[in-house]
mmCIF file of C-alpha atoms in Angstrom:
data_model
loop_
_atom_site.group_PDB
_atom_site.id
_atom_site.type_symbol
_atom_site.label_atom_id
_atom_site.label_comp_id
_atom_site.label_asym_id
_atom_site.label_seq_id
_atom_site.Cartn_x
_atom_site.Cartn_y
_atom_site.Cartn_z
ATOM 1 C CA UNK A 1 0.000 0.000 0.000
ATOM 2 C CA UNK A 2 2.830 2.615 0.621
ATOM 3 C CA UNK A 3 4.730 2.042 -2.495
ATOM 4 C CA UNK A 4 1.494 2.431 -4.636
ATOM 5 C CA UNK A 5 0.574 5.611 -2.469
ATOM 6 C CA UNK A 6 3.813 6.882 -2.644
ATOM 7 C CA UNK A 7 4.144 6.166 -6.035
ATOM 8 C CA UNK A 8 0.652 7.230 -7.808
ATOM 9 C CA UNK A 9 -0.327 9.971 -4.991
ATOM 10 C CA UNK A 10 2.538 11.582 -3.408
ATOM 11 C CA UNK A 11 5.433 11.629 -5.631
ATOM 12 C CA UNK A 12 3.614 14.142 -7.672
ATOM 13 C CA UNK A 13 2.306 16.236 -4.478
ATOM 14 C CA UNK A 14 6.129 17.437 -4.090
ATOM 15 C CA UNK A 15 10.251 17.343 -4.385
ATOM 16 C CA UNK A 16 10.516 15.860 -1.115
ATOM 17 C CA UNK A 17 8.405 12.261 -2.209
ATOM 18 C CA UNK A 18 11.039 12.089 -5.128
ATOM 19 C CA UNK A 19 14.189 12.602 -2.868
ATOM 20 C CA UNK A 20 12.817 9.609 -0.607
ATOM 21 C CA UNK A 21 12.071 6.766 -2.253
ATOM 22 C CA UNK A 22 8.896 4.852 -1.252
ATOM 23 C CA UNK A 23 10.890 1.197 -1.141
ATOM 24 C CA UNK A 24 12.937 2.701 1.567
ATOM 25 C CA UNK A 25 9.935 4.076 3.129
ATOM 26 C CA UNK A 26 8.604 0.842 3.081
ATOM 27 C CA UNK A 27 11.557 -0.760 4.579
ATOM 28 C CA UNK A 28 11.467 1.254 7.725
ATOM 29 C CA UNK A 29 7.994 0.315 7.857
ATOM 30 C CA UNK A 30 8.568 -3.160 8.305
ATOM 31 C CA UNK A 31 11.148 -2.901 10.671
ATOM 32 C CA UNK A 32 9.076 -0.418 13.246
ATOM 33 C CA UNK A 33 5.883 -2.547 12.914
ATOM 34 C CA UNK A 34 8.243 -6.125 13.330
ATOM 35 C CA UNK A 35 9.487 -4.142 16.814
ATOM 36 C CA UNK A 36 6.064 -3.085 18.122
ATOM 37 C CA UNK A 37 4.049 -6.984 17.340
ATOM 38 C CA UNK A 38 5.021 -9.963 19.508
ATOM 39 C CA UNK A 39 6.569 -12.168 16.852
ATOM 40 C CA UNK A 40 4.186 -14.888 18.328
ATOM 41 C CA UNK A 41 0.752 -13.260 17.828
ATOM 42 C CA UNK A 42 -1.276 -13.503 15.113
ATOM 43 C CA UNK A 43 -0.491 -10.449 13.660
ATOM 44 C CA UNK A 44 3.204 -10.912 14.183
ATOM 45 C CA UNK A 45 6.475 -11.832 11.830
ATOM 46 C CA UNK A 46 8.102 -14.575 13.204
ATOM 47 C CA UNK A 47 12.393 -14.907 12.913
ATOM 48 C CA UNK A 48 11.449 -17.333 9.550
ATOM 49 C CA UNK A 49 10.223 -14.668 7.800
ATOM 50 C CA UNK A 50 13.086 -11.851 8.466
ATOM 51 C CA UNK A 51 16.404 -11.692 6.437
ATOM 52 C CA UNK A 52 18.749 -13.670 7.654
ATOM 53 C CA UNK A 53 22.579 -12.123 7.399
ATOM 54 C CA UNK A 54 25.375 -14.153 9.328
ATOM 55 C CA UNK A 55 26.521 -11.701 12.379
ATOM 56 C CA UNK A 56 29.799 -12.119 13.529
ATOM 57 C CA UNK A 57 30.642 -11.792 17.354
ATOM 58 C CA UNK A 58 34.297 -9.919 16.170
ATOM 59 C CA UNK A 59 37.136 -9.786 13.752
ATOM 60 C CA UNK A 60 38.193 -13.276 13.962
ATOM 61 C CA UNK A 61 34.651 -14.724 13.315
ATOM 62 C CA UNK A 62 33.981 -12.480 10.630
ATOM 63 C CA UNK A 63 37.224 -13.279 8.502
ATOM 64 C CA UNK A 64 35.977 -17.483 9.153
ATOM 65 C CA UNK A 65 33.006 -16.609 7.264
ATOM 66 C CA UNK A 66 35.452 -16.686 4.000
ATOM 67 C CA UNK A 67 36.398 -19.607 2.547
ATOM 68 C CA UNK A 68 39.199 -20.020 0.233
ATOM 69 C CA UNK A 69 39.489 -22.615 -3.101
ATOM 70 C CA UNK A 70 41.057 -25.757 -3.255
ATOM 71 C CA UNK A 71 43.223 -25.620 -5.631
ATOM 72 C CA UNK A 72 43.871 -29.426 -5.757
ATOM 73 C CA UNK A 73 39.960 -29.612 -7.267
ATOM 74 C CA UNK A 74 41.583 -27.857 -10.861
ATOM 75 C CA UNK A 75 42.192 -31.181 -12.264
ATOM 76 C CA UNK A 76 38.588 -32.400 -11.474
ATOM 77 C CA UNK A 77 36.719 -32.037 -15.074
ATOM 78 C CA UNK A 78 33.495 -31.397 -13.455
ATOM 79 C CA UNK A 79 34.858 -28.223 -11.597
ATOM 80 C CA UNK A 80 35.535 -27.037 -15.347
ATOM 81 C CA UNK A 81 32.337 -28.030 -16.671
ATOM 82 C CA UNK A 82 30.401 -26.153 -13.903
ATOM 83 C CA UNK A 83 32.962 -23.265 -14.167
ATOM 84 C CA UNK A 84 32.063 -22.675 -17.930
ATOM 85 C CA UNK A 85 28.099 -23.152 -17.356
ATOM 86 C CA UNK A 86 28.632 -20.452 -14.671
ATOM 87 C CA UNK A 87 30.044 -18.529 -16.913
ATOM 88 C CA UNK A 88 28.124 -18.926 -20.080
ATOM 89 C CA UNK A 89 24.832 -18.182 -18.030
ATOM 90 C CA UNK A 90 26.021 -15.129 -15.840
ATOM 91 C CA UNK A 91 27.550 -13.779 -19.359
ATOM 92 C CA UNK A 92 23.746 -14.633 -21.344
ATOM 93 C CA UNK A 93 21.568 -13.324 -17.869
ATOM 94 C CA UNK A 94 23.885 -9.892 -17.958
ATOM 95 C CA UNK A 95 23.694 -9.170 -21.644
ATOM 96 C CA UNK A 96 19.918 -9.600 -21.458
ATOM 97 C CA UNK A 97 19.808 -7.342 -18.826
ATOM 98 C CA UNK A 98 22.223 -5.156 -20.272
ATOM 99 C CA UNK A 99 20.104 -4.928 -23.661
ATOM 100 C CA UNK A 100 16.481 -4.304 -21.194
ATOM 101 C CA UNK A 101 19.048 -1.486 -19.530
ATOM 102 C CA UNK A 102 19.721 0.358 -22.033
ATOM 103 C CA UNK A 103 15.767 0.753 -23.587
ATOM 104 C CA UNK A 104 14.760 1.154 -19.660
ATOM 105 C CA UNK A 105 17.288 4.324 -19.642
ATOM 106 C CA UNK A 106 15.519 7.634 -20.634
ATOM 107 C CA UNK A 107 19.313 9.703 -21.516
ATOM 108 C CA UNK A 108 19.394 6.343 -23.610
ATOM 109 C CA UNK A 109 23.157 5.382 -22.800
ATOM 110 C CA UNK A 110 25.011 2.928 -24.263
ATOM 111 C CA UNK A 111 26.961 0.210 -22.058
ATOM 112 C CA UNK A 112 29.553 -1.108 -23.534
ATOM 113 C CA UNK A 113 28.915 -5.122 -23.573
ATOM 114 C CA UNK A 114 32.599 -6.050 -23.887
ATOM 115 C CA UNK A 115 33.418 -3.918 -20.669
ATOM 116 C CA UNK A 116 30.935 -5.510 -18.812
ATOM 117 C CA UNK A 117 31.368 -8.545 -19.294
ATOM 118 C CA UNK A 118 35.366 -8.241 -18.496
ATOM 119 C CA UNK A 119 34.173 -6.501 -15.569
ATOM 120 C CA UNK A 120 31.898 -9.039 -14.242
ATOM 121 C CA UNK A 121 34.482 -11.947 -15.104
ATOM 122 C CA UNK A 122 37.326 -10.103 -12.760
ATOM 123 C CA UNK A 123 34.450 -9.894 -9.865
ATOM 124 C CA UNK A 124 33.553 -13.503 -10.436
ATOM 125 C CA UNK A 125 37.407 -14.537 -10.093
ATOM 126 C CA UNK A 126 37.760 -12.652 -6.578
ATOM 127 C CA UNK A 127 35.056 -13.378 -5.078
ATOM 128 C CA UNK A 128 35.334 -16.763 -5.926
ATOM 129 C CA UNK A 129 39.226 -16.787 -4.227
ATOM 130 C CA UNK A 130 37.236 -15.538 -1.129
ATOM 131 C CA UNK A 131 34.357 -17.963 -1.379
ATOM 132 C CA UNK A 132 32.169 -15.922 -2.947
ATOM 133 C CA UNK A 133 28.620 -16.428 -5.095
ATOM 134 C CA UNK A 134 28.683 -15.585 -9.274
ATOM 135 C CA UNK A 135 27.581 -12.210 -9.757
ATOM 136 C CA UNK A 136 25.635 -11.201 -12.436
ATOM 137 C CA UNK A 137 23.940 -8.023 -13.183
ATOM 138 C CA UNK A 138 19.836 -7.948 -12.240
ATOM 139 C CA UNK A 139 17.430 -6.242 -13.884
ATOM 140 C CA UNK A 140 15.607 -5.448 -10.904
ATOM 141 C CA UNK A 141 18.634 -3.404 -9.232
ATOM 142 C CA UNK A 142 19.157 -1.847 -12.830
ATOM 143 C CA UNK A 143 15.600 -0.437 -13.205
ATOM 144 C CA UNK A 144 15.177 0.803 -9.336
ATOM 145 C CA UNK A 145 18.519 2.179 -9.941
ATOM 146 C CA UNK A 146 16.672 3.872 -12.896
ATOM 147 C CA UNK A 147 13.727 4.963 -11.177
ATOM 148 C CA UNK A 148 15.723 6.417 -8.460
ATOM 149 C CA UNK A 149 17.437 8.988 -10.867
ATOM 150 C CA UNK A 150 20.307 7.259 -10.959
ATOM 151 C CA UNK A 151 22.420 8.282 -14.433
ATOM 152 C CA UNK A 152 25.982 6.868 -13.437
ATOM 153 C CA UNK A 153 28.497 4.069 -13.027
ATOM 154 C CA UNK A 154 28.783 6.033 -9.875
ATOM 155 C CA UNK A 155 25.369 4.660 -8.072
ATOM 156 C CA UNK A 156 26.475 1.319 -8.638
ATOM 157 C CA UNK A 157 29.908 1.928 -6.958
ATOM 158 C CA UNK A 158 27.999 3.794 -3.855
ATOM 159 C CA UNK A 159 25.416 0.605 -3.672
ATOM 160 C CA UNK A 160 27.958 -1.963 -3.302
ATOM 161 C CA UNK A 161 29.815 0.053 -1.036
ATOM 162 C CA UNK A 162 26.359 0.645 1.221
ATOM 163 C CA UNK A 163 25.366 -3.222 1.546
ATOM 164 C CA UNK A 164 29.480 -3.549 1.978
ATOM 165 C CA UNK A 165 29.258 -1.265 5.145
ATOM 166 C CA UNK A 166 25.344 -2.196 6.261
ATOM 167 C CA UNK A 167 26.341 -6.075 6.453
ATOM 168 C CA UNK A 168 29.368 -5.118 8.679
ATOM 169 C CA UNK A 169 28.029 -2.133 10.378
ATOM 170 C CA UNK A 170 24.764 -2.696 10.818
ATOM 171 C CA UNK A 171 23.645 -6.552 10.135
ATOM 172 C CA UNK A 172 21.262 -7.062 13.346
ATOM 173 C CA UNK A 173 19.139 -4.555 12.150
ATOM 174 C CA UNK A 174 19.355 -6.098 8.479
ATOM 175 C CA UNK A 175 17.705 -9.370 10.198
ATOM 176 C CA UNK A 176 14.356 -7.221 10.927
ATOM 177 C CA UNK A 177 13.702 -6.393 7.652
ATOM 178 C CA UNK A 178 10.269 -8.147 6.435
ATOM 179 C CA UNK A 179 10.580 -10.853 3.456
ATOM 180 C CA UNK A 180 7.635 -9.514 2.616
ATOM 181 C CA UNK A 181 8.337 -6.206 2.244
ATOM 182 C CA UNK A 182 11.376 -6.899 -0.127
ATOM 183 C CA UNK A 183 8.860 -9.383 -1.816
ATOM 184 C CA UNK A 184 6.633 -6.067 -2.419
ATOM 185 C CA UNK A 185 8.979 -3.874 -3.836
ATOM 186 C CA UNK A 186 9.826 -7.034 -6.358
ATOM 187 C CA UNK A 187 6.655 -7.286 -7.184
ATOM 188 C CA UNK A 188 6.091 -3.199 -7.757
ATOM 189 C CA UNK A 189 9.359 -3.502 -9.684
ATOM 190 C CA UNK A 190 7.819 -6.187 -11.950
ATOM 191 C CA UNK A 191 4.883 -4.693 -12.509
ATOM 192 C CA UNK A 192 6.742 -1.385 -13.583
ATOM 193 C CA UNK A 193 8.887 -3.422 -16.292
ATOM 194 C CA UNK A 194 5.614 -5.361 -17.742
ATOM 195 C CA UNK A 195 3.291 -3.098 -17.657
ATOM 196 C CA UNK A 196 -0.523 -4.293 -19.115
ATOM 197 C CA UNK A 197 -0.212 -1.256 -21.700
ATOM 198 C CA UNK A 198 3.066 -3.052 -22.860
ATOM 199 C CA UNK A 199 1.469 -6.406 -23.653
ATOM 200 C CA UNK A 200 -1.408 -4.149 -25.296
ATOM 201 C CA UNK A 201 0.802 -2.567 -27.291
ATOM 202 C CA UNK A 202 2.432 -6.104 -28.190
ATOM 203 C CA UNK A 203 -0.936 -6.955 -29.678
ATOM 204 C CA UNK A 204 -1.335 -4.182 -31.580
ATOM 205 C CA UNK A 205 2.118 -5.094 -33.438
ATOM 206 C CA UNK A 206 0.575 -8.161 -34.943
ATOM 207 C CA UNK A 207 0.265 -12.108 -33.658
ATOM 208 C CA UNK A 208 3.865 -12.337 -35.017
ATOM 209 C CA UNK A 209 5.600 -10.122 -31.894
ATOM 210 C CA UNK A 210 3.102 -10.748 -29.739
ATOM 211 C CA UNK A 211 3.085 -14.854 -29.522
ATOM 212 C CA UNK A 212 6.984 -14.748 -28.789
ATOM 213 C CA UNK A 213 6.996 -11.579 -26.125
ATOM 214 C CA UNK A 214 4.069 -13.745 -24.611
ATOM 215 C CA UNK A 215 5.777 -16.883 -24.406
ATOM 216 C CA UNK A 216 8.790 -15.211 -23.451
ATOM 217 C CA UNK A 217 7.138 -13.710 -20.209
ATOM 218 C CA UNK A 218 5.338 -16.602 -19.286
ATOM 219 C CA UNK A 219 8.430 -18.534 -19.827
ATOM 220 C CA UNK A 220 10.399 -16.148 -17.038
ATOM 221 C CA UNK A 221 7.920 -15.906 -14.606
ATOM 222 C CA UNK A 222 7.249 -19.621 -13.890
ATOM 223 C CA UNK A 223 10.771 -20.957 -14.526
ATOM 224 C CA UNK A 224 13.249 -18.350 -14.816
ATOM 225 C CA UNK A 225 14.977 -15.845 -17.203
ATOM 226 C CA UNK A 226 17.529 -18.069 -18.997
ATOM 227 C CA UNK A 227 14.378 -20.909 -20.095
ATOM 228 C CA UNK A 228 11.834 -18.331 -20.990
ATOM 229 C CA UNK A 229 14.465 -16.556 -23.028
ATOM 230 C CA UNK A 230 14.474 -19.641 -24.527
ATOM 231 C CA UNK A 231 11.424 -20.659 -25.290
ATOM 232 C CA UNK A 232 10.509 -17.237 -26.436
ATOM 233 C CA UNK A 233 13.443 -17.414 -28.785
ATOM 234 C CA UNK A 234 12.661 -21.156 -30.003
ATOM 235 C CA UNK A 235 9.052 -19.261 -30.454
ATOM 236 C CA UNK A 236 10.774 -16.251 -32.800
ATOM 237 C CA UNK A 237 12.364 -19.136 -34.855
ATOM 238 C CA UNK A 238 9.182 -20.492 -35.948
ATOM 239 C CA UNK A 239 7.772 -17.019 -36.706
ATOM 240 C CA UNK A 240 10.876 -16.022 -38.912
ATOM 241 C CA UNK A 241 10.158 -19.015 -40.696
ATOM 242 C CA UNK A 242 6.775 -18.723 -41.057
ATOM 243 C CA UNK A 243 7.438 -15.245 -42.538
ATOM 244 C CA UNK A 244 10.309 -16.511 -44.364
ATOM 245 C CA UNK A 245 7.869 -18.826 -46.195
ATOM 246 C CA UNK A 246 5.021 -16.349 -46.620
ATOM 247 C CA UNK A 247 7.353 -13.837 -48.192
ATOM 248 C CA UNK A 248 9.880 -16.007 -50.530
ATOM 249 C CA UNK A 249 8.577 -13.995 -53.243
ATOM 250 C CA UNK A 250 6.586 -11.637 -55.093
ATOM 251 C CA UNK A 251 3.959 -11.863 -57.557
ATOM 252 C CA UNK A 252 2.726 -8.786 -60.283
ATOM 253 C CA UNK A 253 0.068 -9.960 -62.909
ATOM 254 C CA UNK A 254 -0.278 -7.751 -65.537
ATOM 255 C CA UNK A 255 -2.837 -7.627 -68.408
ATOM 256 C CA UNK A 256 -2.332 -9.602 -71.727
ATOM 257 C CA UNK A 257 0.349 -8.959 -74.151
ATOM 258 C CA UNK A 258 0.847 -10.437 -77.223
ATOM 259 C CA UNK A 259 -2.273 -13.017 -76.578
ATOM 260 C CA UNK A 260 -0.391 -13.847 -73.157
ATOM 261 C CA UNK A 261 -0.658 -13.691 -69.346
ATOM 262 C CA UNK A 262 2.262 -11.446 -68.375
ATOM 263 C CA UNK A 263 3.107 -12.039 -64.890
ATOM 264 C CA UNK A 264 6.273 -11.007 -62.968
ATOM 265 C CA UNK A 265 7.672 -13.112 -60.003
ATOM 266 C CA UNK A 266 10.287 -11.192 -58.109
ATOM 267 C CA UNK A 267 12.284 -13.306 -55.741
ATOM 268 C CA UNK A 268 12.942 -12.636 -52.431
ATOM 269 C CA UNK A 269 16.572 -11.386 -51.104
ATOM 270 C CA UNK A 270 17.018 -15.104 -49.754
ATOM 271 C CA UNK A 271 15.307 -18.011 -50.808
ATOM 272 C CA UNK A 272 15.556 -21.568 -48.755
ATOM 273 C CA UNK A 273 14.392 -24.664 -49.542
ATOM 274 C CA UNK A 274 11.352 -23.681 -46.765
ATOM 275 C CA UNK A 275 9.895 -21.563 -49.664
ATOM 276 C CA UNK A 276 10.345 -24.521 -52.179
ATOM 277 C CA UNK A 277 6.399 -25.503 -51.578
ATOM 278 C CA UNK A 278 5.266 -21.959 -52.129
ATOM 279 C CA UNK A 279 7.346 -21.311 -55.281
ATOM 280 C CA UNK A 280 6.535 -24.786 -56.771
ATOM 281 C CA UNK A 281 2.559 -23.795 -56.355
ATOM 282 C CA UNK A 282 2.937 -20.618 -57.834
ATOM 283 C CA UNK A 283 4.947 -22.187 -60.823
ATOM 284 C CA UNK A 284 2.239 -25.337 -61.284
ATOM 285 C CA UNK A 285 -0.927 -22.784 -60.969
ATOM 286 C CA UNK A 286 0.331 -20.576 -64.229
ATOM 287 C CA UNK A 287 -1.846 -20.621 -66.965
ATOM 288 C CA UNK A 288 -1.304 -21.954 -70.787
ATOM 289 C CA UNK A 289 0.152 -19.250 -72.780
ATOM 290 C CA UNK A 290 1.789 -17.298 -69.967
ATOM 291 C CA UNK A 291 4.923 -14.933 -70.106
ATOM 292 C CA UNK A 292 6.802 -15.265 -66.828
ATOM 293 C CA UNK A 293 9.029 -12.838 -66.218
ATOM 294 C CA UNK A 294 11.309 -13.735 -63.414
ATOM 295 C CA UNK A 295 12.993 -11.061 -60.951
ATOM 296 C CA UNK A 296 16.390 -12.321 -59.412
ATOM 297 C CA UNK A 297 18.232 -9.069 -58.938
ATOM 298 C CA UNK A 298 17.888 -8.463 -55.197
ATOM 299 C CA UNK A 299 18.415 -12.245 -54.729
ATOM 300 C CA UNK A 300 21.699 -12.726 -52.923
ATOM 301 C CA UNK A 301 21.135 -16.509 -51.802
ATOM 302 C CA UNK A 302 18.878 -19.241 -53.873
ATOM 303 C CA UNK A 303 19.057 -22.479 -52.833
ATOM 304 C CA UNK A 304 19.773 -25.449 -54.756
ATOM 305 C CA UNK A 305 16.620 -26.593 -54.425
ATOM 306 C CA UNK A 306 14.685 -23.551 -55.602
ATOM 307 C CA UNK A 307 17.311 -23.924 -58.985
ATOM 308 C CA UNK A 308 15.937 -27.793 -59.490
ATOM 309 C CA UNK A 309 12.453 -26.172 -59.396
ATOM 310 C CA UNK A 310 13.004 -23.761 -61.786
ATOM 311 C CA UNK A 311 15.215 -26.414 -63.859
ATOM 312 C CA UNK A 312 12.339 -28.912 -63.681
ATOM 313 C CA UNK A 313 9.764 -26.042 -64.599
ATOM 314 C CA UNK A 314 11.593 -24.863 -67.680
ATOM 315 C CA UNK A 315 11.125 -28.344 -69.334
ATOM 316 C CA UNK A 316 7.136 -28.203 -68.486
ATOM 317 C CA UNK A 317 6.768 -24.312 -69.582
ATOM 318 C CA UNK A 318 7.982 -25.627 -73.407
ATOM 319 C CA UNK A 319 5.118 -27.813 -73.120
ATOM 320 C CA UNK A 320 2.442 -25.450 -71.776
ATOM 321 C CA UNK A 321 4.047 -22.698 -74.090
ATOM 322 C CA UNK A 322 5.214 -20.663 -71.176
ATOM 323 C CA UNK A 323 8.215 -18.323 -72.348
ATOM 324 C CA UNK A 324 10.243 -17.015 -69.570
ATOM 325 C CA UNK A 325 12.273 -14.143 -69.106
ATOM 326 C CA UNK A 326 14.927 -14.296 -66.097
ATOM 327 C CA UNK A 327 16.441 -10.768 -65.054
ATOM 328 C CA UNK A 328 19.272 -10.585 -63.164
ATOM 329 C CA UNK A 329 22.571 -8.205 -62.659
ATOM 330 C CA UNK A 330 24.067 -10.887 -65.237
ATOM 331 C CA UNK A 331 21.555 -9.640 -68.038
ATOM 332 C CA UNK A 332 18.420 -10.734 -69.256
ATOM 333 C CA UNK A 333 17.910 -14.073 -70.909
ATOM 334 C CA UNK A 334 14.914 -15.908 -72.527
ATOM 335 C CA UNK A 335 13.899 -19.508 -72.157
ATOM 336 C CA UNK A 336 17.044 -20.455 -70.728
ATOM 337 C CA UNK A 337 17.926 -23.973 -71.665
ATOM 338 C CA UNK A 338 19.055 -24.533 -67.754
ATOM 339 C CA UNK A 339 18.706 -22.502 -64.909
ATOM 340 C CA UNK A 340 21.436 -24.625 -63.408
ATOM 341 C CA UNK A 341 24.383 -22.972 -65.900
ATOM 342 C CA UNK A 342 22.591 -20.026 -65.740
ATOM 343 C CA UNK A 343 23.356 -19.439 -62.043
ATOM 344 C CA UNK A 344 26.609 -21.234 -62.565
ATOM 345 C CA UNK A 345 26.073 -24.485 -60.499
ATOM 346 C CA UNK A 346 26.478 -27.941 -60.360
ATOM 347 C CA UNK A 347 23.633 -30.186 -60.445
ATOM 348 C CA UNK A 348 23.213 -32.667 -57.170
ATOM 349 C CA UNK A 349 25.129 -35.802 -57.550
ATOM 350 C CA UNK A 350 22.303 -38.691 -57.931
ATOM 351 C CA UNK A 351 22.304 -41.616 -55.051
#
């Protein structure tokens, strides 16, 4: 309730509501109403439901809390194998987040990815000598970083140094802060990044954005950023096919010339053998007495397949006295005797 307030209501009543963030706000919240409930009431927060950071009685417990690597492990091949899955998924999890950054940021800055990621490799190495967890950048801390005005590298340095300093200044009063309150501000956080107006505006952009950014979210929320990426991608696959197949090429009918149906077929910029189907239809559904005029100057890749087509189809347009008329940045030629030597390749060796 006080981060929708605070958000919706009383950041725009004044200067002072933008200054103090409502998450903080929050925060203190849950740590003055834990204090004044009796954990065991039924209104209460039991110790289960607090944060839980490791407080160390003095210096010598503190530096125990580290653990160093065992170096004799390096010859283990699964320590490699987990090492480079590590790796690959912090590097994939912090370029996505990078890329969602970037659009989130309204001076529209750049980071650059190579920089990052030779950042976050360093980190990984040290704190692993010290026993540390992976780090990987989080969209979460990116956009409230965002949202807080932050517009600098600067923030970031300041943050780590504050949870540096609260965890060993301050880490009894850490363990009062409400799970659920942190769980809130996720959840205002989420909402923030996937707004309903951004799935409507999804739909608006046709079924062919929409499926993927759909299965995409879904994906994330109920398995987690690295799958749904995934499947959404797997999803985008099928769609560029799909398209791919839809659009292969282009057909112009004109009116009759010379007692013919003049009909142009411009080709696509790349035609696969997934558009063989639709090109072979278009080819077997042209009238008698036709004059094809084929379009291959903004082709930069026909498959072999497509050529056997049109090789196949220059046989049967003799028959059903279709002329054709190929143009191409090699010059124009008419009834080709093969299509094969006209695009300079090789037939497909027979079985």
């Amino acid at each position: 309730g006080i981060l929708i307030l605070w958000n919706n209501i009383l950041s725009k009543k004044g200067k002072i509501f933008n200054i103090i963030q409502g998450p903080l706000v929050a925060v203190v919240v849950g740590i003055i109403y834990y204090f004044f409930t009796d954990s065991e009431s039924k209104y209460g927060i039991s110790a289960s439901h607090l944060v839980s950071v490791p407080v160390p009685d003095n210096f010598d417990s503190f530096v125990s809390q580290f653990s160093f690597p065992n170096f004799a492990a390096i010859t283990n091949p699964e320590v490699w194998v987990i090492a480079f899955t590590i790796a690959l998924v912090a590097s994939l999890e912090t370029l996505l987040c990078v890329e969602a950054t970037d659009k989130l940021d309204p001076h529209k800055n750049v980071t650059p990815t190579n920089r990052e990621l030779l950042a976050q490799g360093t980190g990984n190495v040290i704190s692993g000598l010290i026993g540390g967890l992976p780090i990987t950048q989080v969209i979460v801390r990116s956009s409230a970083n965002i949202q807080s005005g932050g517009r600098s590298k600067l923030s970031a340095i300041i943050h780590g140094f504050f949870l540096l300093i609260s965890v060993i200044l301050i880490p009894n009063l850490l363990n009062k802060i409400p799970l659920s309150v942190l769980a809130a501000i996720l959840l205002i956080v989420g909402y923030k990044l996937a707004k309903p107006k951004l799935f409507k505006q999804m739909f608006h952009l046709g079924w062919k954005q929409f499926i993927p950014f759909t299965v995409t979210v879904l994906g994330i929320v109920f398995t987690d950023l690295l799958i749904g990426i995934g499947m959404g991608l797997a999803i985008g696959i099928v769609v560029i096919l799909i398209k791919s197949f839809q659009n292969s090429h282009f057909l112009h009918i004109e009116d009759q010339s010379n007692g013919k149906h003049k009909i142009k077929m411009t080709l696509a910029e790349e035609v696969t053998f997934f558009n063989k189907g639709a090109i072979l239809k278009e080819l077997d559904s042209l009238p008698i007495d036709t004059f094809l005029e084929l379009d291959v100057r903004q082709t930069r890749y026909l498959d072999h397949d497509i050529i056997e087509i049109l090789e196949d189809f220059a046989f049967k347009a003799k028959e059903r006295s279709i002329d054709i008329k190929i143009i191409s940045e090699r010059g124009v030629v008419e009834n080709p005797d093969s299509f094969i030597e006209f695009f300079k390749l090789r037939p497909k060796k027979s079985a």
